[in-house]
Coordinates of C-alpha atoms and ligand atoms in Angstrom, one line a residue:
X1 CA 0.0 0.0 0.0
X2 CA 1.5 3.3 -1.1
X3 CA 0.7 7.0 -1.0
X4 CA 0.9 8.7 -4.4
X5 CA 0.6 12.3 -5.4
X6 CA -1.2 13.0 -8.6
X7 CA -0.3 16.3 -10.3
X8 CA -3.2 17.4 -12.4
X9 CA -5.2 15.2 -10.1
X10 CA -8.6 16.6 -11.0
X11 CA -8.1 16.1 -14.7
X12 CA -9.5 13.5 -17.0
X13 CA -7.0 10.7 -16.8
X14 CA -5.8 11.4 -13.3
X15 CA -9.3 11.2 -11.8
X16 CA -9.8 7.8 -13.3
X17 CA -6.4 6.8 -12.1
X18 CA -7.3 7.9 -8.6
X19 CA -10.2 5.4 -8.6
X20 CA -7.9 2.6 -9.9
X21 CA -5.3 3.3 -7.2
X22 CA -7.9 3.4 -4.4
X23 CA -9.3 0.1 -5.7
X24 CA -5.9 -1.4 -5.3
X25 CA -5.6 -0.2 -1.7
X26 CA -3.4 2.9 -2.3
X27 CA -3.8 6.4 -0.8
X28 CA -4.0 9.3 -3.2
X29 CA -3.2 13.0 -2.8
X30 CA -4.5 15.3 -5.5
X31 CA -2.7 18.4 -6.6
X32 CA -4.2 20.7 -9.3
X33 CA -4.6 24.4 -10.1
X34 CA -8.0 23.6 -11.7
X35 CA -6.9 25.4 -15.0
X36 CA -8.6 22.6 -17.0
X37 CA -10.8 20.7 -14.5
X38 CA -14.0 21.2 -12.5
X39 CA -13.7 22.0 -8.8
X40 CA -16.2 19.3 -7.8
X41 CA -14.1 16.4 -9.2
X42 CA -12.6 15.6 -5.7
X43 CA -16.1 15.5 -4.2
X44 CA -17.3 13.2 -7.1
X45 CA -14.3 11.0 -6.4
X46 CA -15.3 10.8 -2.7
X47 CA -18.8 9.8 -3.6
X48 CA -17.6 7.2 -6.1
X49 CA -14.9 5.6 -3.9
X50 CA -16.1 6.3 -0.4
X51 CA -12.7 7.8 0.3
X52 CA -11.6 11.4 1.2
X53 CA -8.7 12.6 -0.9
X54 CA -6.5 15.4 0.4
X55 CA -6.6 18.1 -2.3
X56 CA -3.9 20.7 -2.7
X57 CA -4.8 23.6 -4.9
X58 CA -1.5 24.7 -6.4
X59 CA 0.4 25.3 -9.6
X60 CA 3.2 22.8 -10.3
X61 CA 5.4 25.8 -11.0
X62 CA 5.1 27.0 -7.3
X63 CA 8.0 25.0 -5.8
X64 CA 7.3 26.1 -2.2
X65 CA 3.6 25.1 -2.4
X66 CA 4.4 21.7 -4.0
X67 CA 7.3 21.0 -1.5
X68 CA 5.0 22.0 1.4
X69 CA 2.3 19.6 0.1
X70 CA 4.8 16.7 -0.1
X71 CA 6.0 17.5 3.4
X72 CA 2.5 17.7 4.7
X73 CA 1.5 14.4 3.0
X74 CA 4.7 12.3 2.6
X75 CA 4.4 10.3 -0.6
X76 CA 6.1 7.3 -2.0
X77 CA 5.9 8.6 -5.6
X78 CA 4.4 11.1 -8.0
X79 CA 2.3 10.5 -11.1
X80 CA 2.8 13.6 -13.1
X81 CA -0.3 14.4 -15.3
X82 CA -0.4 18.2 -15.0
X83 CA 0.2 19.7 -18.5
X84 CA -1.5 21.6 -21.2
X85 CA -2.4 19.3 -24.1
X86 CA -4.0 21.1 -27.0
X87 CA -1.8 20.8 -30.1
X88 CA -3.3 23.8 -31.9
X89 CA -2.9 26.0 -28.8
X90 CA 0.7 24.9 -28.5
X91 CA 1.5 26.2 -32.0
X92 CA -0.4 29.4 -31.3
X93 CA 1.3 30.1 -27.9
X94 CA 4.7 28.3 -27.8
X95 CA 5.9 30.1 -24.6
X96 CA 2.8 29.1 -22.7
X97 CA 3.5 25.4 -23.5
X98 CA 7.2 25.6 -22.8
X99 CA 6.4 27.3 -19.5
X100 CA 3.6 25.1 -18.3
X101 CA 4.9 21.8 -19.5
X102 CA 8.7 22.1 -19.4
X103 CA 9.3 24.8 -16.7
X104 CA 6.4 23.3 -14.7
X105 CA 8.0 19.9 -14.8
X106 CA 11.4 21.3 -13.8
X107 CA 9.8 23.1 -10.8
X108 CA 8.0 20.0 -9.8
X109 CA 11.2 18.0 -9.9
X110 CA 12.9 20.6 -7.7
X111 CA 10.1 20.2 -5.2
X112 CA 10.4 16.4 -5.3
X113 CA 14.2 16.7 -4.7
X114 CA 13.5 19.0 -1.7
X115 CA 11.0 16.6 -0.3
X116 CA 13.2 13.6 -1.2
X117 CA 10.6 12.0 -3.4
X118 CA 12.4 10.0 -6.1
X119 CA 9.9 7.8 -7.9
X120 CA 7.9 9.0 -10.8
X121 CA 5.4 8.0 -13.4
X122 CA 5.0 10.4 -16.3
X123 CA 2.2 11.0 -18.8
X124 CA 3.8 10.9 -22.2
X125 CA 2.1 10.5 -25.5
X126 CA 2.2 8.5 -28.7
X127 CA 2.5 11.9 -30.4
X128 CA 6.3 11.5 -29.8
X129 CA 6.3 9.1 -32.8
X130 CA 4.9 11.7 -35.2
X131 CA 4.0 9.8 -38.4
X132 CA 5.6 6.4 -37.8
X133 CA 7.1 4.4 -40.7
X134 CA 4.9 1.5 -39.8
X135 CA 2.4 0.3 -37.2
X136 CA 2.2 -1.5 -34.8
X137 CA 4.8 0.9 -33.1
X138 CA 7.4 -0.4 -30.8
X139 CA 9.0 1.8 -28.1
X140 CA 12.3 1.9 -30.0
X141 CA 10.7 3.5 -33.1
X142 CA 12.2 6.8 -34.0
X143 CA 10.7 9.8 -32.3
X144 CA 9.6 12.7 -34.4
X145 CA 8.0 15.9 -33.5
X146 CA 5.5 17.7 -35.6
X147 CA 4.1 20.2 -33.1
X148 CA 5.2 22.1 -29.9
X149 CA 3.1 20.0 -27.6
X150 CA 4.8 16.9 -28.9
X151 CA 8.2 18.5 -28.4
X152 CA 7.4 19.3 -24.8
X153 CA 6.7 15.6 -24.2
X154 CA 10.0 14.6 -25.8
X155 CA 12.0 17.1 -23.8
X156 CA 10.3 15.9 -20.5
X157 CA 11.0 12.3 -21.4
X158 CA 14.7 13.2 -22.0
X159 CA 14.8 15.2 -18.7
X160 CA 13.4 12.2 -16.8
X161 CA 15.9 9.8 -18.5
X162 CA 18.8 12.1 -17.4
X163 CA 17.5 12.3 -13.8
X164 CA 17.2 8.5 -13.7
X165 CA 20.6 8.0 -15.3
X166 CA 22.3 10.4 -12.7
X167 CA 20.5 8.8 -9.8
X168 CA 18.3 11.9 -9.0
X169 CA 15.3 9.7 -9.6
X170 CA 15.5 6.1 -8.3
X171 CA 12.9 4.9 -10.8
X172 CA 10.7 6.4 -13.5
X173 CA 8.1 5.2 -16.0
X174 CA 7.2 7.3 -19.0
X175 CA 3.9 6.0 -20.3
X176 CA 3.2 6.8 -24.0
X177 CA -0.6 6.9 -24.2
X178 CA -2.3 6.3 -27.5
X179 CA -5.8 7.8 -27.7
X180 CA -7.6 7.7 -24.4
X181 CA -11.4 7.8 -24.6
X182 CA -14.5 6.8 -22.5
X183 CA -15.3 7.4 -18.9
X184 CA -15.9 5.5 -15.6
X185 CA -18.9 3.3 -16.1
X186 CA -20.7 5.1 -13.2
X187 CA -20.7 8.3 -15.4
X188 CA -19.6 10.2 -12.2
X189 CA -16.3 11.3 -13.8
X190 CA -15.3 11.8 -17.4
X191 CA -13.7 14.1 -19.9
X192 CA -14.9 17.8 -19.9
X193 CA -13.4 19.6 -22.9
X194 CA -13.9 23.3 -22.8
X195 CA -15.5 24.8 -25.9
X196 CA -15.6 22.9 -29.2
X197 CA -13.9 19.5 -28.6
X198 CA -10.7 18.9 -30.6
X199 CA -10.8 15.2 -30.2
X200 CA -13.0 12.7 -32.0
X201 CA -14.9 10.9 -29.2
X202 CA -16.1 14.0 -27.3
X203 CA -17.1 15.5 -30.6
X204 CA -19.2 12.4 -31.5
X205 CA -20.9 12.4 -28.1
X206 CA -21.8 16.1 -28.4
X207 CA -23.3 15.3 -31.9
X208 CA -25.3 12.5 -30.2
X209 CA -26.7 14.8 -27.6
X210 CA -27.7 17.3 -30.3
X211 CA -25.3 20.0 -29.1
X212 CA -23.6 19.9 -32.5
X213 CA -25.3 19.2 -35.8
X214 CA -22.8 16.8 -37.4
X215 CA -19.3 15.4 -37.2
X216 CA -16.8 16.8 -39.5
X217 CA -14.7 13.9 -40.8
X218 CA -11.3 15.4 -41.4
X219 CA -10.4 13.7 -44.7
X220 CA -11.6 10.5 -46.4
X221 CA -8.7 10.2 -48.9
X222 CA -6.0 8.9 -46.6
X223 CA -4.2 5.7 -47.5
X224 CA -6.2 3.6 -45.0
X225 CA -8.9 0.9 -45.7
X226 CA -11.8 3.4 -45.7
X227 CA -9.8 6.6 -46.3
X228 CA -10.2 8.0 -42.8
X229 CA -7.5 8.4 -40.1
X230 CA -6.7 5.4 -38.0
X231 CA -5.9 5.5 -34.3
X232 CA -5.5 3.2 -31.3
X233 CA -8.3 4.2 -28.9
X234 CA -7.9 3.0 -25.4
X235 CA -10.5 3.0 -22.6
X236 CA -9.5 5.4 -19.9
X237 CA -10.2 2.8 -17.2
X238 CA -7.7 0.4 -18.9
X239 CA -5.2 3.3 -18.9
X240 CA -5.9 4.1 -15.3
X241 CA -5.3 0.5 -14.3
X242 CA -1.9 0.6 -16.2
X243 CA -0.9 3.6 -14.0
X244 CA -1.6 1.6 -10.8
X245 CA 0.6 -1.3 -12.1
X246 CA 3.3 1.1 -13.3
X247 CA 3.5 2.9 -9.9
X248 CA 3.6 -0.4 -8.1
X249 CA 6.4 -1.5 -10.4
X250 CA 8.6 1.6 -9.9
X251 CA 8.0 1.6 -6.1
X252 CA 9.1 -2.1 -5.9
X253 CA 12.2 -1.7 -8.1
X254 CA 14.8 0.8 -9.0
X255 CA 14.1 0.7 -12.7
X256 CA 13.3 3.1 -15.5
X257 CA 11.1 2.3 -18.5
X258 CA 9.3 3.9 -21.4
X259 CA 6.2 1.9 -22.5
X260 CA 3.4 2.2 -24.9
X261 CA -0.2 2.1 -23.6
X262 CA -2.6 1.1 -26.4
X263 CA -4.7 -1.8 -27.4
X264 CA -2.8 -2.7 -30.5
X265 CA -5.9 -2.3 -32.6
X266 CA -6.2 0.5 -35.2
X267 CA -9.7 1.9 -35.7
X268 CA -10.7 4.4 -38.4
X269 CA -12.9 7.5 -37.8
X270 CA -15.8 5.8 -39.7
X271 CA -15.3 2.6 -37.7
X272 CA -15.5 4.5 -34.5
X273 CA -18.7 6.3 -35.6
X274 CA -20.3 3.0 -36.6
X275 CA -19.3 1.4 -33.3
X276 CA -20.8 4.4 -31.5
X277 CA -24.1 4.1 -33.4
X278 CA -24.2 0.4 -32.6
X279 CA -23.5 0.8 -28.9
X280 CA -25.8 3.7 -28.3
X281 CA -28.6 3.5 -31.0
X282 CA -27.9 7.2 -31.8
X283 CA -27.3 8.3 -35.4
X284 CA -24.2 10.5 -36.1
X285 CA -24.7 12.7 -39.2
X286 CA -21.4 13.2 -41.1
X287 CA -19.9 15.9 -43.1
X288 CA -16.8 15.0 -45.1
X289 CA -14.4 17.9 -44.5
X290 CA -10.8 18.6 -45.6
X291 CA -7.9 17.0 -43.8
X292 CA -6.9 18.7 -40.5
X293 CA -3.4 20.2 -40.9
X294 CA -0.7 18.2 -39.0
X295 CA -2.8 15.0 -38.7
X296 CA -1.0 11.7 -39.2
X297 CA -2.6 9.0 -41.4
X298 CA -2.5 6.0 -39.1
X299 CA -0.9 4.6 -36.0
X300 CA -1.4 2.0 -33.4
X301 CA 0.7 0.5 -30.6
X302 CA 2.5 -2.7 -30.1
X303 CA 1.6 -3.0 -26.5
X304 CA 3.7 -6.2 -25.8
X305 CA 6.2 -4.4 -23.6
X306 CA 3.6 -3.2 -21.1
X307 CA 2.3 -6.8 -20.9
X308 CA 5.8 -8.2 -20.4
X309 CA 6.9 -5.7 -17.8
X310 CA 3.8 -4.6 -16.0
X311 CA 1.5 -7.6 -16.7
X312 CA -0.9 -5.1 -18.3
X313 CA -3.2 -5.6 -21.2
X314 CA -6.2 -3.6 -22.3
X315 CA -9.4 -5.5 -21.5
X316 CA -12.2 -3.1 -22.7
X317 CA -13.2 -2.9 -26.4
X318 CA -14.5 -0.2 -28.6
X319 CA -18.1 -0.9 -27.7
X320 CA -17.2 -0.4 -24.0
X321 CA -15.5 2.9 -24.9
X322 CA -18.5 4.2 -26.9
X323 CA -21.0 3.1 -24.2
X324 CA -19.2 4.7 -21.4
X325 CA -18.3 7.9 -23.3
X326 CA -22.0 8.2 -24.2
X327 CA -23.3 7.5 -20.6
X328 CA -21.1 10.3 -19.4
X329 CA -22.0 12.9 -22.0
X330 CA -25.7 11.9 -21.9
X331 CA -25.8 12.4 -18.1
X332 CA -24.2 15.8 -18.5
X333 CA -26.8 16.7 -21.1
X334 CA -29.6 15.6 -18.9
X335 CA -30.6 12.7 -21.2
X336 CA -32.0 9.9 -19.1
X337 CA -32.8 7.0 -21.6
X338 CA -29.3 5.6 -21.5
Ligands
NAD401 P1 -6.6 17.3 -18.4 O1 -6.5 18.7 -18.9 O2 -8.0 16.7 -18.1 O3 -5.8 17.1 -17.0 C1 -4.7 17.9 -16.7 C2 -4.9 18.5 -15.3 O4 -3.7 19.3 -15.0 C3 -6.1 19.5 -15.3 O5 -6.9 19.1 -14.2 C4 -5.4 20.9 -15.1 O6 -6.2 21.7 -14.3 C5 -4.1 20.5 -14.4 N1 -3.0 21.4 -14.6 C6 -2.6 22.0 -15.8 N2 -1.6 22.8 -15.6 C7 -1.3 22.8 -14.3 C8 -0.3 23.4 -13.5 N3 0.6 24.2 -14.0 N4 -0.3 23.1 -12.2 C9 -1.2 22.3 -11.6 N5 -2.2 21.7 -12.3 C10 -2.2 21.9 -13.7 O7 -5.8 16.3 -19.3 P2 -5.7 14.7 -19.5 O8 -6.3 14.4 -20.8 O9 -6.2 14.1 -18.2 O10 -4.2 14.6 -19.6 C11 -3.3 14.2 -18.6 C12 -1.9 14.1 -19.1 O11 -1.9 13.1 -20.1 C13 -1.3 15.3 -19.7 O12 0.1 15.4 -19.4 C14 -1.5 15.1 -21.2 O13 -0.5 15.7 -22.0 C15 -1.3 13.6 -21.3 N6 -1.9 12.9 -22.5 C16 -3.2 13.1 -22.7 C17 -3.8 12.5 -23.8 C18 -5.3 12.7 -24.1 O14 -5.7 12.4 -25.3 N7 -6.1 13.0 -23.1 C19 -3.0 11.7 -24.7 C20 -1.6 11.6 -24.4 C21 -1.1 12.2 -23.3
UFG402 N1 -11.2 13.7 -36.3 C1 -12.2 14.0 -37.1 N2 -13.1 14.9 -36.7 C2 -13.0 15.5 -35.5 C3 -11.9 15.2 -34.6 C4 -11.0 14.3 -35.1 O1 -12.4 13.4 -38.2 O2 -13.9 16.4 -35.2 C5 -10.2 12.6 -36.7 C6 -8.8 13.1 -36.8 O3 -8.6 13.7 -38.1 C7 -8.0 11.8 -36.6 C8 -8.9 11.1 -35.6 O4 -10.2 11.6 -35.7 O5 -7.9 11.1 -37.7 C9 -8.5 11.2 -34.1 O6 -8.3 12.6 -33.8 P1 -8.2 13.1 -32.3 O7 -8.1 14.6 -32.3 O8 -9.2 12.5 -31.4 O9 -6.8 12.5 -31.8 P2 -5.3 12.7 -32.4 O10 -4.8 11.3 -32.7 O11 -5.3 13.6 -33.5 O12 -4.5 13.3 -31.2 C10 -4.7 12.9 -29.8 C11 -4.5 14.0 -28.9 C12 -3.0 14.4 -28.9 C13 -2.2 13.2 -28.6 C14 -2.5 12.1 -29.6 C15 -1.8 10.8 -29.2 O13 -5.2 15.1 -29.3 O14 -2.7 15.4 -28.0 O15 -3.9 11.8 -29.5 O16 -2.0 10.5 -27.8 F1 -0.9 13.5 -28.7

């Protein structure tokens, strides 16, 4: 049983990870500045799990506040989720992304050193592969950056490797997520994009509630079986479970690793839409639109390393992802026939 601090703890993936950690008997401390999350998330987590979570409202760039938090609640390790994550915004405001993601991470690590916390799990992204030469992608595939958000992830991965190599961190796991979707099956926590969603699944669910008239399919002339982009969608509860196993692994051993977290299955935009229609009985009107600049054609993970090292494998399928994403969005929209 360990005590773990989650930076960005009220966010989408962290809140689900908090549930997975508690289910495995761990204690969780949440730290967030609520820049991109709702203030009642800790209370919803309390109702969902029956546990009270200490909540520290702080910015990861505030070394004193974060050090104080780790001294008040001594932890065995940190899972570092806090970041900005919108690709378009990163290109529009590079300094903001360098500051929040890279400077923020350096400040967090300073606080960890001051509090002598030396075990880390880090939220990386499959975006570090850019457009890969082929899929499934193994962890030793070349990394390529095609936007500033992706670059911040690569810089942070390198920083973590250097800290592990020089003994500043005893152990570290960089987890390269593919495309997280869905929500906890209770529909008590989920993803809350602000404004118009950038990502496919939240957009589909908002079309299903009637908040948006149709889905724009960004390109149907890609070199894929049906012409639309292919991704490896992973249920956020599977992802959450992987974090619990990763944190147990890095607490038990002085090791460092970089692993893919995906299902290994590539799914096109149209396949996801059809799966959603099947799972929910809702029709999604489509509009074929031009390609979105910067999008890659296709990628999906080879998740064998996560299975070999962590004993983790995704269990939930695309129907589960669609059902749970829909339950969450329907509940928020006040639709009760789900
Ligand atoms: P999210 O925005 O829901 O969660 C991030 C949380 O961090 C938010 O609650 C936000 O308020 C908080 N935060 C941001 N800046 C902060 C700061 N300076 N100090 C303290 N708190 C701060 O995002 P998410 O989807 O849960 O993503 C979590 C992590 O996973 C991020 O690092 C993201 O880059 C990475 N990731 C996400 C995806 C995805 O598709 N969701 C894919 C790959 C990687
Ligand atoms: N798409 C549409 N219409 C939309 C939204 C998306 O057709 O309204 C298409 C895209 O063109 C792409 C696919 O749906 O082919 C998936 O797009 P997402 O925006 O959901 O996901 P991406 O793979 O483009 O990017 C996401 C995150 C990145 C992260 C990456 C890998 O946005 O931050 O996954 O984890 F880096």
